[in-house]
Tab-separated table of C-alpha atoms in Angstrom:
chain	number	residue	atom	x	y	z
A	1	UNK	CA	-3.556	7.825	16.907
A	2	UNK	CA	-1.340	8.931	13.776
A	3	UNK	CA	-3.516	11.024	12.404
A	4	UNK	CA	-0.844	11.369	9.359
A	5	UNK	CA	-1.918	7.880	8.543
A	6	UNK	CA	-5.216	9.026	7.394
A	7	UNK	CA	-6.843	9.565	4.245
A	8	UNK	CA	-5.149	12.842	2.687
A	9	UNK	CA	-6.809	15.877	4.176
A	10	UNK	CA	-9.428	14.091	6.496
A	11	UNK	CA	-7.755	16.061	9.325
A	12	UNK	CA	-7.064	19.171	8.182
A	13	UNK	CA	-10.557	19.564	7.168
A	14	UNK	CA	-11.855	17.955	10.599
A	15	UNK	CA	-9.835	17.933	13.518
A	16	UNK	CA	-11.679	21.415	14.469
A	17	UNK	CA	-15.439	19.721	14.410
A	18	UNK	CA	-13.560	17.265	16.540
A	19	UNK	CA	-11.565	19.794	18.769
A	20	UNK	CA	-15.480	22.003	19.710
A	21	UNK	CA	-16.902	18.699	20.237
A	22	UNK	CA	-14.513	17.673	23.244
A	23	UNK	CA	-14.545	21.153	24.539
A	24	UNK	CA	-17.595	20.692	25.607
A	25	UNK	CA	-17.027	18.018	28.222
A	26	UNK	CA	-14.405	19.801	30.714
A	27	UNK	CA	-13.761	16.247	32.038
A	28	UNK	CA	-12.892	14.963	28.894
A	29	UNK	CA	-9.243	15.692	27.124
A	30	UNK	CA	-7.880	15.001	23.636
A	31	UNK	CA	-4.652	13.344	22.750
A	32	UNK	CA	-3.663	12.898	19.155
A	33	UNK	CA	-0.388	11.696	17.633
A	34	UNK	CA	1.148	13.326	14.306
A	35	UNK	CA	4.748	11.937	12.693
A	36	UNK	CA	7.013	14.844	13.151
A	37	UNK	CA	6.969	16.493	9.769
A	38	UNK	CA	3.133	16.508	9.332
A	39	UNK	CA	1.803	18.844	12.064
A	40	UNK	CA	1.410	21.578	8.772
A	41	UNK	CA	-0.797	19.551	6.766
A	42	UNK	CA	-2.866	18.127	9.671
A	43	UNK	CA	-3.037	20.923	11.505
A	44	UNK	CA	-2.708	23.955	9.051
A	45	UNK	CA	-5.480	26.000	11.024
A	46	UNK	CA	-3.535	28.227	13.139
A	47	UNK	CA	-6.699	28.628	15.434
A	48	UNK	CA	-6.713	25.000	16.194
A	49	UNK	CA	-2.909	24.842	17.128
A	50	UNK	CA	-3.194	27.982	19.376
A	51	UNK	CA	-5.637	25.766	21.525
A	52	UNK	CA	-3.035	22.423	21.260
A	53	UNK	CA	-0.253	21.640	23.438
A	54	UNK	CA	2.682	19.842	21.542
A	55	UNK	CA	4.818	17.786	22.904
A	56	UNK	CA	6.729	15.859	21.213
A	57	UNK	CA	7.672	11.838	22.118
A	58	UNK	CA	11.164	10.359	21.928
A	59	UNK	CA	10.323	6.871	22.926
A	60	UNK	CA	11.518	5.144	26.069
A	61	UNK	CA	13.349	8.099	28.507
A	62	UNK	CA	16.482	7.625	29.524
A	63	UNK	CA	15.471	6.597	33.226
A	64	UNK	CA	13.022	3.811	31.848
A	65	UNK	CA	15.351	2.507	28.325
A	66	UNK	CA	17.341	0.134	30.216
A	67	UNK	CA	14.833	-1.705	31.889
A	68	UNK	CA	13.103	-1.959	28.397
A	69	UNK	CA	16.408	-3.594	27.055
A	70	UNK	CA	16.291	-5.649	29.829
A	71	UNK	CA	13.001	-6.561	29.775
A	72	UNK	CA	12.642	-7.371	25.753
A	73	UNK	CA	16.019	-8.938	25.972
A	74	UNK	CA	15.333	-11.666	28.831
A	75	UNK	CA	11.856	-12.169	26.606
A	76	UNK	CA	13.453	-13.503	23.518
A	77	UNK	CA	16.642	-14.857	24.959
A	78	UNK	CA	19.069	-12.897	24.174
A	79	UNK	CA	22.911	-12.390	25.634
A	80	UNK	CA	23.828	-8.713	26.263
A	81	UNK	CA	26.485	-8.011	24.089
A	82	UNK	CA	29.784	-6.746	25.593
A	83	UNK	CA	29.760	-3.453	24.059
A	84	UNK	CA	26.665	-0.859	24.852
A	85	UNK	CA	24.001	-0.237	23.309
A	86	UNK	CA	24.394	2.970	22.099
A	87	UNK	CA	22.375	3.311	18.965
A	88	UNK	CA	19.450	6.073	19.450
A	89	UNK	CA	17.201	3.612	17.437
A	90	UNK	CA	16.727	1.556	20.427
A	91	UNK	CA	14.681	3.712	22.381
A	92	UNK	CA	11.608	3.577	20.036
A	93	UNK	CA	10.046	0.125	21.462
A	94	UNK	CA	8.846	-0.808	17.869
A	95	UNK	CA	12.808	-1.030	16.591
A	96	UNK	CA	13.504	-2.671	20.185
A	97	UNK	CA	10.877	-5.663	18.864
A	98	UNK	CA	12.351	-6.025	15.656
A	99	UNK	CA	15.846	-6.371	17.079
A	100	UNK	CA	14.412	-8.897	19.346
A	101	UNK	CA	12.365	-10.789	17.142
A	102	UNK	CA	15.832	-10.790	14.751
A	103	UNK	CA	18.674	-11.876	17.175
A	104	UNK	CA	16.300	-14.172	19.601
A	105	UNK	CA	18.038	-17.008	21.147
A	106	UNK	CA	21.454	-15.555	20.109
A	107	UNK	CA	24.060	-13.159	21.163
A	108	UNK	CA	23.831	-10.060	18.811
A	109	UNK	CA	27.144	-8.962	17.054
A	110	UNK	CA	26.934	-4.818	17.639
A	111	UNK	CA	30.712	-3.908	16.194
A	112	UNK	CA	29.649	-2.444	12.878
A	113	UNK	CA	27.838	-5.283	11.353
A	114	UNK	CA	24.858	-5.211	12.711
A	115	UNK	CA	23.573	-1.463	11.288
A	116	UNK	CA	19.760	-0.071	10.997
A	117	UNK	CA	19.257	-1.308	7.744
A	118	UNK	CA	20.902	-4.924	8.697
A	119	UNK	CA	18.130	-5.451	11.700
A	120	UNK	CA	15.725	-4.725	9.078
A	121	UNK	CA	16.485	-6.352	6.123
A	122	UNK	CA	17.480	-9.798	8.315
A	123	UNK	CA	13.833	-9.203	9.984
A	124	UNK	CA	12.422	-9.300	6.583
A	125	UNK	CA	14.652	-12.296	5.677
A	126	UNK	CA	13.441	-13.910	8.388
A	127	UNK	CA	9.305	-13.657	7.968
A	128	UNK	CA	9.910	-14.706	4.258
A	129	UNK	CA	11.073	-17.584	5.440
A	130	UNK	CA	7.655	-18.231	7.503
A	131	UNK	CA	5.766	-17.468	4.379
A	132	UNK	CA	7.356	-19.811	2.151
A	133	UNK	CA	7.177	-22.399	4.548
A	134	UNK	CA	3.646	-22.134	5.405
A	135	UNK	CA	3.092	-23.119	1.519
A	136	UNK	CA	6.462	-25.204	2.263
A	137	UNK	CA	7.697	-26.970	4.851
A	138	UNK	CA	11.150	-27.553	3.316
A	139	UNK	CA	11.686	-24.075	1.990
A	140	UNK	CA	15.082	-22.256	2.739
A	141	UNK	CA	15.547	-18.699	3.141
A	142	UNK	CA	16.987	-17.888	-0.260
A	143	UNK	CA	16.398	-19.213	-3.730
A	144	UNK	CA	19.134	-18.865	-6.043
A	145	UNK	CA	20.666	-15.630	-3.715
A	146	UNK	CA	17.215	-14.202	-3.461
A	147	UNK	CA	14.568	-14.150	-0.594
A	148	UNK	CA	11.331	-13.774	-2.245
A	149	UNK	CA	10.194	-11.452	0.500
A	150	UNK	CA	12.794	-9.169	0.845
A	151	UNK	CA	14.426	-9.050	-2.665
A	152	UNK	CA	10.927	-9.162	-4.482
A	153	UNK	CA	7.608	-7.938	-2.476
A	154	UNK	CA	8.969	-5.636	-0.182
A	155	UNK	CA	11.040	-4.120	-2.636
A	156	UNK	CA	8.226	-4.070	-5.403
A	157	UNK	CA	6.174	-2.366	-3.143
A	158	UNK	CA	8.352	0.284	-2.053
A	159	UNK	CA	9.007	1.431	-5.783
A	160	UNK	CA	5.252	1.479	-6.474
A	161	UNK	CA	5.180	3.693	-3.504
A	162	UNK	CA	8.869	5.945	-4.202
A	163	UNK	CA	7.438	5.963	-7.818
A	164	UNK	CA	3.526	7.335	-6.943
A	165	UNK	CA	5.031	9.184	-4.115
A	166	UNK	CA	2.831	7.672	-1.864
A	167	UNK	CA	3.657	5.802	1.669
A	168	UNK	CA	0.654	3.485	1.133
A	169	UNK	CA	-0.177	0.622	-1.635
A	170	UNK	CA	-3.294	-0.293	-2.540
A	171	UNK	CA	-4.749	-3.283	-2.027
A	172	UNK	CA	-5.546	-4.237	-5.531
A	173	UNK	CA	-2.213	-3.097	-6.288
A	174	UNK	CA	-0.529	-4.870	-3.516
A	175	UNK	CA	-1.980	-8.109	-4.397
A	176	UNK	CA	-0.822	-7.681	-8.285
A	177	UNK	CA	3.101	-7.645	-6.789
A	178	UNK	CA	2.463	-10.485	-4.720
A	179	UNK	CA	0.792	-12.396	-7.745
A	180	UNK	CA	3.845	-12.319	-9.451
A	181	UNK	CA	5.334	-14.573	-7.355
A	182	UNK	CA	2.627	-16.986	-5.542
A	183	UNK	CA	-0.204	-18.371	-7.178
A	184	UNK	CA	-3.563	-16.220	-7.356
A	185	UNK	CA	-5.307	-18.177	-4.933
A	186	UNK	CA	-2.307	-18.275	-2.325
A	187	UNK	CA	-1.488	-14.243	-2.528
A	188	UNK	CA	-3.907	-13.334	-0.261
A	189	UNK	CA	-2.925	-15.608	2.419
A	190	UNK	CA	0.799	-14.284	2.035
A	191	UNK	CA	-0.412	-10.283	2.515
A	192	UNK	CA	-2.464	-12.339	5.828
A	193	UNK	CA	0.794	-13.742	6.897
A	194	UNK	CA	2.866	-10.557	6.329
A	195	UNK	CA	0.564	-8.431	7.861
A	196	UNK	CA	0.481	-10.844	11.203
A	197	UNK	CA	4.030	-10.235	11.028
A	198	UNK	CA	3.555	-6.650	11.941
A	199	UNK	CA	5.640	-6.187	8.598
A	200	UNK	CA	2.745	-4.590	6.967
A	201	UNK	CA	-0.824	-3.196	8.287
A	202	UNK	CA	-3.932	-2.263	6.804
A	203	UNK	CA	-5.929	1.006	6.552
A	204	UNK	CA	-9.596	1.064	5.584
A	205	UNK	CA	-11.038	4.906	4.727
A	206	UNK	CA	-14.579	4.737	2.990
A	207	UNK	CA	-14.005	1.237	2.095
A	208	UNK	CA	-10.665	1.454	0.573
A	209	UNK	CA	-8.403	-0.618	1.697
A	210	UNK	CA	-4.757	0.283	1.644
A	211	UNK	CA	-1.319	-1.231	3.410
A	212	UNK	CA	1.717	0.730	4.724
A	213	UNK	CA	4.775	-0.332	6.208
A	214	UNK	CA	4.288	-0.735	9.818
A	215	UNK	CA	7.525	1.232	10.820
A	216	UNK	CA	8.199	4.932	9.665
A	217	UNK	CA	12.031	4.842	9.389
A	218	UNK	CA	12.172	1.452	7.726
A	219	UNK	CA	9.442	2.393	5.643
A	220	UNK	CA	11.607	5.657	4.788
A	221	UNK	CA	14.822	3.320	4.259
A	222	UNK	CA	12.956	1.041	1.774
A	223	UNK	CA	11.244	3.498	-0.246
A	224	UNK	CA	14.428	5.398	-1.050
A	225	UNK	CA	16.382	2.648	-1.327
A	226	UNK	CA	14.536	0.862	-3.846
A	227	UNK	CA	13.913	4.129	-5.852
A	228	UNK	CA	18.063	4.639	-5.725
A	229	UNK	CA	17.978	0.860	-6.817
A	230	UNK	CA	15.894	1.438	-9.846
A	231	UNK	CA	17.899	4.356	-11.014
A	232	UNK	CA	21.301	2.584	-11.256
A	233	UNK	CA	20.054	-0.289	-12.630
A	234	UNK	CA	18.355	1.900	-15.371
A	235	UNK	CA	21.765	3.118	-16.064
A	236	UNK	CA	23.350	0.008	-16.389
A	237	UNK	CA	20.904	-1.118	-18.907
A	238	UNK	CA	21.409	2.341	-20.840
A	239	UNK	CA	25.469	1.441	-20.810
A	240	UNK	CA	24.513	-1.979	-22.108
């Protein structure tokens, strides 16, 4: 699964070894997934695509998406809003959990003010909270305007990556960010804690262990918008 998530060129170099193996067992079939945008440098060998079918997923079908909605939404308590849900983003079942795990118990507000990047950055918002409170039980969500998850960590990490070009961190380097704001000994315990969060997960090639943001389009959204951040704030400091 997501063989784009891989070590760079591990596939390209052995999905064919992998490909003659199977063919030998006519009972036996091969499914892989690739992000759109990857087949290329995963699958580069023309030979080995000739023998692939591709089709491509869009999520929940049409037939199936409302019994999804219905489903997640009866879950996590939450009040169908009065206008429909329209947005394409809730056919992919990992957005449809983060919507759920955002508005649960409520009644969602869908007239403009609840946007892609507002389900995600409230998520975020949200499992900060848990983290501080695990170290505090009194903690509030922001600190002087600023949730330490969302306007700190998440954001740190997603200019190491804009800045390396890279949609993975390290986990030497990822612990480094989150030392800047918890103590040595507790950082590892808040990367446990995001992680169980489905916020984050973990990749281990050859003993290297790396993180990534568990979904593609926020990870997209955060990575460019921190790396837009950076360069305005660079040019305010230049006008100073």
């Amino acid at each position: 699964d997501a063989l784009n998530e891989s070590t760079e060129g591990f596939w390209n170099k052995n999905i064919n070894l992998l490909v003659d193996e199977v063919r030998k067992y006519p009972n036996i079939s091969l499914v892989v997934t690739i992000r759109n945008g990857y087949e290329n440098t995963i699958l580069s060998n023309k030979t080995i695509r000739k023998k692939i079918i591709q089709v491509e997923h869009h999520g929940f079908p049409g037939d199936v998406i409302w019994d999804a909605i219905t489903y997640f939404f009866k879950k996590y308590n939450i009040t169908f809003p009065e206008v429909p849900l329209l947005h394409p983003e809730f056919s992919n079942p990992l957005f449809l959990k983060f919507f759920c795990e955002k508005n649960k118990n409520s009644q969602p507000n869908l007239k403009g003010g609840n946007a892609l990047k507002d389900v995600f950055e409230d998520f975020i918002i949200e499992i900060g909270l848990e983290v501080l409170k695990h170290f505090n039980p009194h903690a509030k969500k922001r600190h002087k305007g600023k949730n330490i998850l969302w306007d700190y960590i998440v954001k740190d990490t997603a200019l190491w990556m804009a800045q390396q070009g890279k949609t993975s961190i390290p986990k030497d380097k990822l612990l480094k960010i989150v030392e800047t704001y918890f103590n040595n000994s507790n950082a590892p315990k808040v990367i446990d804690l995001i992680e169980k969060r489905a916020l984050l997960y973990k990749t281990d090639w050859d003993n290297k262990i790396k993180y990534r943001f568990t979904y593609n389009k926020f990870s997209d959204h955060i990575i460019i918008r921190s790396l837009l951040s950076s360069i305005v704030s660079k040019r305010q400091r230049i006008k100073a």
